[in-house]
CSV table of C-alpha atoms in Angstrom, one decimal:
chain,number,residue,atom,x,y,z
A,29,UNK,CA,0.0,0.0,0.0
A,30,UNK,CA,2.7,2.6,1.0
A,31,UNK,CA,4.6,1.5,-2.9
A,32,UNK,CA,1.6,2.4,-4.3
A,33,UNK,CA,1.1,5.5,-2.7
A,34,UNK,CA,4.8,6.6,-3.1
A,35,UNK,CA,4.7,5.6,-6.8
A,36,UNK,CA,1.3,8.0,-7.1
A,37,UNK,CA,2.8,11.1,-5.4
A,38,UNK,CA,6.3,10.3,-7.3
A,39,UNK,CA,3.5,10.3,-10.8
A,40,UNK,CA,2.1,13.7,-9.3
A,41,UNK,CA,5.5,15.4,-8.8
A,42,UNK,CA,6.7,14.1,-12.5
A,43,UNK,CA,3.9,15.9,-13.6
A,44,UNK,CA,4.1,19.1,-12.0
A,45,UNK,CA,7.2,19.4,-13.2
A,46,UNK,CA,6.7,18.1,-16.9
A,47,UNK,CA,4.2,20.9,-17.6
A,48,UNK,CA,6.1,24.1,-15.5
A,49,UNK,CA,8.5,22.9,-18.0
A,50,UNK,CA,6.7,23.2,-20.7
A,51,UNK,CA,5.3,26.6,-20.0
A,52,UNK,CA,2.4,26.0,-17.6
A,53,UNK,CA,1.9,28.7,-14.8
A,54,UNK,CA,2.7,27.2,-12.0
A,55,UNK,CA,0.8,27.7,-8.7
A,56,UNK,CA,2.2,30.7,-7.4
A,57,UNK,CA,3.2,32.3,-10.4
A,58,UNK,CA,1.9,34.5,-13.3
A,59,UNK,CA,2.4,34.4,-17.2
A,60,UNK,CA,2.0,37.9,-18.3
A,61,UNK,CA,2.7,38.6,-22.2
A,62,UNK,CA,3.6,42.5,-23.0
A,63,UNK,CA,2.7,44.0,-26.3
A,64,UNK,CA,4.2,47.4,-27.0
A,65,UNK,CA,3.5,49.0,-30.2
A,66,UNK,CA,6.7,50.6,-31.3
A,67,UNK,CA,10.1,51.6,-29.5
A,68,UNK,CA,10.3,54.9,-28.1
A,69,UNK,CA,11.0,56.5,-25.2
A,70,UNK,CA,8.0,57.0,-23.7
A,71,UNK,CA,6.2,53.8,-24.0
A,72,UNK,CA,9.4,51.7,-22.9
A,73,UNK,CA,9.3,54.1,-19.7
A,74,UNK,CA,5.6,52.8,-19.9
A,75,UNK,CA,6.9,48.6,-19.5
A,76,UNK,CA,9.2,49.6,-16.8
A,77,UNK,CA,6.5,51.3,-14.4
A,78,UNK,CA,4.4,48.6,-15.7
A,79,UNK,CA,7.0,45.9,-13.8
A,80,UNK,CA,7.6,48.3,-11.2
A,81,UNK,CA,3.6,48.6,-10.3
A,82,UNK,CA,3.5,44.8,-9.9
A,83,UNK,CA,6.9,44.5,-8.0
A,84,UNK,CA,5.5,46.7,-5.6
A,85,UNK,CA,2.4,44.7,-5.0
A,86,UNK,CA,4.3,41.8,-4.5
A,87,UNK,CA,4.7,39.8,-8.4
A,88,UNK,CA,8.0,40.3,-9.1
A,89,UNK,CA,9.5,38.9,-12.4
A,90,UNK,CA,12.0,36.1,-12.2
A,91,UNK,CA,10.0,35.0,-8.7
A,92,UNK,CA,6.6,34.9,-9.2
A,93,UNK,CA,6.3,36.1,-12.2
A,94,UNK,CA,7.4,35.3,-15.9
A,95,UNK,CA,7.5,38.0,-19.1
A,96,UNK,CA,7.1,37.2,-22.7
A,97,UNK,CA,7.8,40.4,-24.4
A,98,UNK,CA,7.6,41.5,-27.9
A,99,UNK,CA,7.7,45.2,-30.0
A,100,UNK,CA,5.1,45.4,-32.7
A,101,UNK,CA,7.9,48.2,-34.3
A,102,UNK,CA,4.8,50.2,-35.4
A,103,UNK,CA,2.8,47.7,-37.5
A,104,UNK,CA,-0.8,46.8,-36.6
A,105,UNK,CA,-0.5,43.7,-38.5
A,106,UNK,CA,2.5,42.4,-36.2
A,107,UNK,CA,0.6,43.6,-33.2
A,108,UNK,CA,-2.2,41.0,-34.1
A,109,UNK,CA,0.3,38.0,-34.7
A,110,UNK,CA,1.8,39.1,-31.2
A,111,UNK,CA,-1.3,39.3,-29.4
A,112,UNK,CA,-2.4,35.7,-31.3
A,113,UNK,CA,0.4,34.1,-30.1
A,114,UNK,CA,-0.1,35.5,-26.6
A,115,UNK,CA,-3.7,33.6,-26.9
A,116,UNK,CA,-1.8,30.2,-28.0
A,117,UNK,CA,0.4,30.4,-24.9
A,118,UNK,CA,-2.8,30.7,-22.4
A,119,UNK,CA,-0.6,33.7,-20.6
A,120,UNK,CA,-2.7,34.5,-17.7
A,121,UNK,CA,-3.0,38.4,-18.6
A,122,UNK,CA,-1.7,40.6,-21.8
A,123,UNK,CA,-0.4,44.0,-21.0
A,124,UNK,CA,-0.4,46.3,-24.0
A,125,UNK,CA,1.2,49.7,-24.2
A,126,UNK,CA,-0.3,52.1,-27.0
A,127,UNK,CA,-4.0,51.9,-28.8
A,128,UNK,CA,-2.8,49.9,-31.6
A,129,UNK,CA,-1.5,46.7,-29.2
A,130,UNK,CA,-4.7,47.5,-26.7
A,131,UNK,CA,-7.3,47.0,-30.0
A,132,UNK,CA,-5.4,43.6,-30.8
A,133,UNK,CA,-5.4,42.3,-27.7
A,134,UNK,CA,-9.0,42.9,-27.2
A,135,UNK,CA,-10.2,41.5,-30.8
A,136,UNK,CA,-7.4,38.5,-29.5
A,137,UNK,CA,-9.1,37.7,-26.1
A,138,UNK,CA,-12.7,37.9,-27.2
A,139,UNK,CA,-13.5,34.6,-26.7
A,140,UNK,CA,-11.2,33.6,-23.7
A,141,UNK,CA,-10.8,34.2,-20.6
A,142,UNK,CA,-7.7,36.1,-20.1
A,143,UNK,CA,-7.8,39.8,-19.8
A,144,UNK,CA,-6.5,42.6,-21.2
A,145,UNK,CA,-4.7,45.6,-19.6
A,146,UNK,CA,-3.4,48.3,-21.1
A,147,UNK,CA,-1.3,51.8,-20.7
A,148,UNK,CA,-0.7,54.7,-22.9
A,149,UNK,CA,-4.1,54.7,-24.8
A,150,UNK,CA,-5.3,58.2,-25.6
A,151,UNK,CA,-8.9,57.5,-26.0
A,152,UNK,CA,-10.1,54.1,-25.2
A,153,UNK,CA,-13.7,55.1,-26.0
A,154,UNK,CA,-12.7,56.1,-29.4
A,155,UNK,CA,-11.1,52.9,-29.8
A,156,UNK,CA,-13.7,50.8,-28.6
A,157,UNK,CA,-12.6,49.5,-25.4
A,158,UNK,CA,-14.6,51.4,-23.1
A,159,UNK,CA,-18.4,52.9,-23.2
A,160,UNK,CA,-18.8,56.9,-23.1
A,161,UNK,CA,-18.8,55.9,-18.9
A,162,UNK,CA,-16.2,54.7,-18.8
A,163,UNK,CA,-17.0,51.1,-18.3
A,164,UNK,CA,-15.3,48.4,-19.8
A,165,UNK,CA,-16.2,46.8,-23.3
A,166,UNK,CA,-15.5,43.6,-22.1
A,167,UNK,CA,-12.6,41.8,-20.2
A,168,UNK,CA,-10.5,45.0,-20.6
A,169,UNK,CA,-9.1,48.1,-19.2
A,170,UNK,CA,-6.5,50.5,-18.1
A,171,UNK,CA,-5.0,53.7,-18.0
A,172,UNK,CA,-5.0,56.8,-20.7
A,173,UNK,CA,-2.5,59.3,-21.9
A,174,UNK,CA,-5.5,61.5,-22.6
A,175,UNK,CA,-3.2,64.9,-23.9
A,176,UNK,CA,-4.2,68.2,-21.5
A,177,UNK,CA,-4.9,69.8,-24.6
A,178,UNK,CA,-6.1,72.9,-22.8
A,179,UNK,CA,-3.3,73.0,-20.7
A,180,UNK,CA,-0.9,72.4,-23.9
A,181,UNK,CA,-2.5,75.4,-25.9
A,182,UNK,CA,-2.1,77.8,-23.0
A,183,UNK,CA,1.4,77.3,-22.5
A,184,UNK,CA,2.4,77.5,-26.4
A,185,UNK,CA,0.5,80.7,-26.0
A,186,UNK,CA,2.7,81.9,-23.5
A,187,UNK,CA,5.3,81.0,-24.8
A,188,UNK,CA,4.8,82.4,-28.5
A,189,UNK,CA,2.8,85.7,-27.9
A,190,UNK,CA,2.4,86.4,-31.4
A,191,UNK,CA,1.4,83.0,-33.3
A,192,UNK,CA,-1.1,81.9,-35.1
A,193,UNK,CA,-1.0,78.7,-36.5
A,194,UNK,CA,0.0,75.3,-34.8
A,195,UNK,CA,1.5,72.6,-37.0
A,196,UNK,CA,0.4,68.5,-35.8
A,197,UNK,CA,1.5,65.9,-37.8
A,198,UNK,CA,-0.6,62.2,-37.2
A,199,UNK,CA,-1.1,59.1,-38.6
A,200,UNK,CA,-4.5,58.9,-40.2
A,201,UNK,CA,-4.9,55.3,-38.8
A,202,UNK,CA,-4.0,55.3,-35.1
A,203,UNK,CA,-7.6,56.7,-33.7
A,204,UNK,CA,-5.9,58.0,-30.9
A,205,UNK,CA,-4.6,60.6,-33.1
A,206,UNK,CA,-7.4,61.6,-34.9
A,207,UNK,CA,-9.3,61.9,-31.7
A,208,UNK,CA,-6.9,64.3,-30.3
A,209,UNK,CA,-6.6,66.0,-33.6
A,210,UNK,CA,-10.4,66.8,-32.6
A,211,UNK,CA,-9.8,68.4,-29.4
A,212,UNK,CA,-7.2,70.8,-30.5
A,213,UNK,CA,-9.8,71.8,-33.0
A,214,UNK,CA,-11.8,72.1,-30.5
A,215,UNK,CA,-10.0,74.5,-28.1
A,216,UNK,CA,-7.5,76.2,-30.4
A,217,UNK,CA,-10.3,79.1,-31.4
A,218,UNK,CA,-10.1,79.7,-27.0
A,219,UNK,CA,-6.2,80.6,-27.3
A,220,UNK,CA,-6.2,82.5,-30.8
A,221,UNK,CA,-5.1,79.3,-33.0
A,222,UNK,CA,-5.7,77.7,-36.2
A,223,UNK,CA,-4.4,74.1,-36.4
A,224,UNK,CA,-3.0,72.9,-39.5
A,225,UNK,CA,-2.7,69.1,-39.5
A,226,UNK,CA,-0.9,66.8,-42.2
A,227,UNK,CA,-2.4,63.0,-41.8
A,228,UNK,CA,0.4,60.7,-42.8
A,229,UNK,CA,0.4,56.6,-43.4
A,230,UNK,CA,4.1,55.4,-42.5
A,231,UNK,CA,7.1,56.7,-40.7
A,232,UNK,CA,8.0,57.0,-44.6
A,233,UNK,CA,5.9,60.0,-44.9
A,234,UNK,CA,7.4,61.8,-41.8
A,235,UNK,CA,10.2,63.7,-43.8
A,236,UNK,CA,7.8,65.2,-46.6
A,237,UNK,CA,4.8,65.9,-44.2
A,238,UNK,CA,7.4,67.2,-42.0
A,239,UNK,CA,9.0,69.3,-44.8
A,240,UNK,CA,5.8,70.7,-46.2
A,241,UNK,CA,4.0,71.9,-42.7
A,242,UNK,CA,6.9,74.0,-41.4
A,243,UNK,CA,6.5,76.2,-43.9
A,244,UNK,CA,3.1,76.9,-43.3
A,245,UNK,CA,2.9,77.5,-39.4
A,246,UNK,CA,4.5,79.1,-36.2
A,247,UNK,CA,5.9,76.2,-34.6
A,248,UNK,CA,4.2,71.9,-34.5
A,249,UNK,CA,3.0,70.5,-31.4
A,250,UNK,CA,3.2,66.9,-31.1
A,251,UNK,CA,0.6,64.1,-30.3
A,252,UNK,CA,1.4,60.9,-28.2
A,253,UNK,CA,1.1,59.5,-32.2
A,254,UNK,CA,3.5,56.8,-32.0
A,255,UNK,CA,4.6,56.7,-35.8
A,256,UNK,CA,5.6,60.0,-35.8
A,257,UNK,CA,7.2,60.0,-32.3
A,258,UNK,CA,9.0,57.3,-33.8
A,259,UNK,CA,10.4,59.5,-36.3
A,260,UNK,CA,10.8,62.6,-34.0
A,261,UNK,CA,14.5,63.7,-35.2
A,262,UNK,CA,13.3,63.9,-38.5
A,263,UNK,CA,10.1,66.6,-37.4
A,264,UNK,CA,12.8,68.5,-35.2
A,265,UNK,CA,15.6,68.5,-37.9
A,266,UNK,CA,12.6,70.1,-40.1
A,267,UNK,CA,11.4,72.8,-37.8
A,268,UNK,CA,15.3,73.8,-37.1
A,269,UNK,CA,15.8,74.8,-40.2
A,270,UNK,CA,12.9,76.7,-40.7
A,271,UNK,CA,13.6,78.3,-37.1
A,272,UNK,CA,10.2,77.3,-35.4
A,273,UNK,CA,9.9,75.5,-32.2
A,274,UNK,CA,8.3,71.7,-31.6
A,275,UNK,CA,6.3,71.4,-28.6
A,276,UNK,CA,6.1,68.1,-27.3
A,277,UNK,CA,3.4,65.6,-25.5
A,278,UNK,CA,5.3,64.1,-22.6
A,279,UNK,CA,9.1,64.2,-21.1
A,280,UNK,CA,10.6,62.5,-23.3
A,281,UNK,CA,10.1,63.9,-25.7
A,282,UNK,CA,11.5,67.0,-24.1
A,283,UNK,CA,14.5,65.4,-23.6
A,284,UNK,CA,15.4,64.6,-27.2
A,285,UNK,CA,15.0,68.2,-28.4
A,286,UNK,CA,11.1,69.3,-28.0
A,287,UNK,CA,11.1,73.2,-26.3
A,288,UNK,CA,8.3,72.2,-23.8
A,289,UNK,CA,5.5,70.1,-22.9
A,290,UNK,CA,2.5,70.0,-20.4
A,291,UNK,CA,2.8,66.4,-20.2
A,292,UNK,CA,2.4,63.0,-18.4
A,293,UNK,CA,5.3,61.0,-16.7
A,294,UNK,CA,4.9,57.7,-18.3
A,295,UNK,CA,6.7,55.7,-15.7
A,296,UNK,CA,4.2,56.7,-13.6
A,297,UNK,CA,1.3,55.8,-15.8
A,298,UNK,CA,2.8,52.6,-16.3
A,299,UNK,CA,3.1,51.8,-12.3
A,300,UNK,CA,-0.4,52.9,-12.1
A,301,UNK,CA,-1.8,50.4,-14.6
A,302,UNK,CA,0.6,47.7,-12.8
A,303,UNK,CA,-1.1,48.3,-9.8
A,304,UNK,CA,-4.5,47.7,-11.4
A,305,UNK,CA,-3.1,44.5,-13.0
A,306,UNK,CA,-2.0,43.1,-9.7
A,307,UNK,CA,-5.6,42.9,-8.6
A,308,UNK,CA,-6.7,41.3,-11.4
A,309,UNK,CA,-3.9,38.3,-11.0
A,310,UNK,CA,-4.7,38.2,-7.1
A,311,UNK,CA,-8.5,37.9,-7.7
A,312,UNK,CA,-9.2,41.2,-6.0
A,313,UNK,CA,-11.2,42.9,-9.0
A,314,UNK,CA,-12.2,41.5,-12.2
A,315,UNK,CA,-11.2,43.8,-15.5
A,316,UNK,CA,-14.3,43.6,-16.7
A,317,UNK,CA,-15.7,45.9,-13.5
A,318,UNK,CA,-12.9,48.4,-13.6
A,319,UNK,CA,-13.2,51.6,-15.5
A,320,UNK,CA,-10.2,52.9,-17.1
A,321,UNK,CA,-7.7,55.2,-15.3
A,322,UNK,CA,-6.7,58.7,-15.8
A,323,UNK,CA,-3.3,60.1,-14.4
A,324,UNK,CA,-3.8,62.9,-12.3
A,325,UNK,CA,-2.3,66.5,-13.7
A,326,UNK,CA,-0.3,67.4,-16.4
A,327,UNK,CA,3.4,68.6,-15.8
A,328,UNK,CA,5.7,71.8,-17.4
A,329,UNK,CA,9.1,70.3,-18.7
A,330,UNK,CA,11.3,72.7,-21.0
A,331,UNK,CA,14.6,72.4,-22.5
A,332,UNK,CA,17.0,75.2,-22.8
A,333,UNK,CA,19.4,73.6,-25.4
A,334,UNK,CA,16.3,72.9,-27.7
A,335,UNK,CA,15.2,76.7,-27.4
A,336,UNK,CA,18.7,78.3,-27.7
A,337,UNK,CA,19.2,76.2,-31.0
A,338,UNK,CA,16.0,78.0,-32.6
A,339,UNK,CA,17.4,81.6,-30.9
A,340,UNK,CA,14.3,81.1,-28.8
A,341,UNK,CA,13.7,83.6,-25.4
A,342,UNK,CA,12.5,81.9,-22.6
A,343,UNK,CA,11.0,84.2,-19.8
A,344,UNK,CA,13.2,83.0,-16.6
A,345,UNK,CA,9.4,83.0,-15.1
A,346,UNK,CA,8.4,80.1,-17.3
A,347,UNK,CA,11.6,78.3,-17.2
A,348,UNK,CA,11.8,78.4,-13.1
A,349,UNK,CA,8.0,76.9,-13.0
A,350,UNK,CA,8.8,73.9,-14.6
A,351,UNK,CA,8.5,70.4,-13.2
A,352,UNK,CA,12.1,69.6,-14.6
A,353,UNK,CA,14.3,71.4,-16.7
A,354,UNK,CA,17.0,70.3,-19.5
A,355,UNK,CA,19.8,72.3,-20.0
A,356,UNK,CA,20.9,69.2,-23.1
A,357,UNK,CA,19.1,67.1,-25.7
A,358,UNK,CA,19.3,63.4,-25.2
A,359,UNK,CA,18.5,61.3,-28.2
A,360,UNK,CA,19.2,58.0,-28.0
């Protein structure tokens, strides 16, 4: 009797460890496969908070938890096959970071069971991942890079007294653009701008669009449009030699040769949607009954080097009252 039990337990074990070998989660760990739509700054600032928001809740790669990770490099048809293969592996959640990944994921997962949780989506209504509450369009959710448009507009205005138009270049099929193409529409008129916008398809198109707007405006103000961010040197190189400033969406940005932005930290967007993933995996919350998330304010970051290469004046006032300050440009 004691043989045959040994010999059943002995089975058991064999078993156990046969399929943690072959990729099953084991019991006291997660499988969590990352989907980020392009490299930049920005959004790999995104993955780390991201890892950062779970490590502080207790899931901690390389102990409890295991990453599969993969860059779309800006193509919706890659983010599909990444988001597929995700589904094949059973993962036990998929992170995405930007709209493109989140819409993938979502159209992935519809008929499983494993959810979906994503950062650095402007406008998840837009994109269909959220009703006009806020509620969740299905085993989804997350947190938004919503732009503060408003907050944007009035700082350009202050710091270019005399302008008039506003350059935006955007890529005609990331919604998230188009929908923030709308707002600045939308509040420009309240600050005394016109926006002119160039829709582009590929980072291809960046250098002409980029060419062609600068002469036709008083400086560009960038979206968190991840094709052209991708292709930021080529937008800045432009507006230098036309002698106009580019304002950017977010810090990095900033650092790689934007004048200013009133935007988000992405590190701490991503930690906030690892926090909300961590009660998913522990059973806390279901993604399904959790609206998406909004970071709090908007920050001021300006970069000296960037304005003194366009023979730009900064009031001391302006520069002083920002979050953080660059006195180099960082490109990477």
């Amino acid at each position: 009797m004691k043989k045959k039990l040994l010999a059943v337990l002995l089975t058991a074990v064999t078993m156990t460890a046969m399929l943690t070998a072959c990729g099953e989660k084991a019991s006291d760990g997660y499988t969590i496969g990352i989907s980020q739509f392009a490299e930049h700054g920005s959004l790999d600032n995104c993955k780390e908070g991201f890892l950062a928001g779970l490590a502080e809740e207790g899931i901690k790669e390389g102990e409890n938890l295991k990453v599969l990770f993969d860059n779309a490099q800006s193509d919706t048809g890659t983010a599909s096959t990444i988001a597929d293969n995700y589904v094949s592996q059973k993962v036990d959640m998929i992170c995405t970071i930007a709209t493109p990944s989140a819409m993938s994921a979502y159209n992935s997962c519809l008929n499983t069971d494993i959810p979906v949780i994503y950062t650095a989506v402007s406008d998840p209504v837009e994109a269909g991942l959220a009703g006009a509450d806020g509620t969740p369009a299905g085993n989804v959710t997350g947190t938004s890079d919503a732009l503060a448009v408003s907050e944007q507009l009035e700082m350009i205005r202050k710091v270019l007294p005399e302008a008039t138009k506003i350059g935006i270049i955007y890529t005609t099929s990331e919604v998230n653009s188009v929908s923030a193409i709308e707002e600045y529409k939308k509040y420009a008129g309240d600050y005394g701008f016109e926006i002119i916008e160039t829709g582009i398809n590929t980072i291809a198109d960046v250098g002409m669009a980029a060419a062609d707007i600068v002469t036709k405006v008083d400086c560009i103000t960038n979206l968190t449009d991840n094709t052209v961010v991708s292709a930021l040197q080529t937008v800045i190189a432009e507006a230098n030699n036309a002698g106009i400033p580019v304002f950017g969406s977010e810090v990095e940005q900033v650092k790689a040769g934007c004048v200013a932005s009133m935007g988000l930290e992405y590190y701490e967007l991503g930690k906030q949607t690892g926090k909300m993933a961590a009660k998913v995996l522990k059973g806390e919350a279901k993604a399904s009954e959790m609206n998406f998330e909004v970071i709090s304010q908007p920050s001021l970051y300006v970069n000296t080097a960037a304005a003194e290469k366009i023979n730009l004046a900064l009031d001391d006032t302006f520069v002083s009252s920002a979050y953080e300050k660059f006195d180099e440009i960082i490109v990477e």
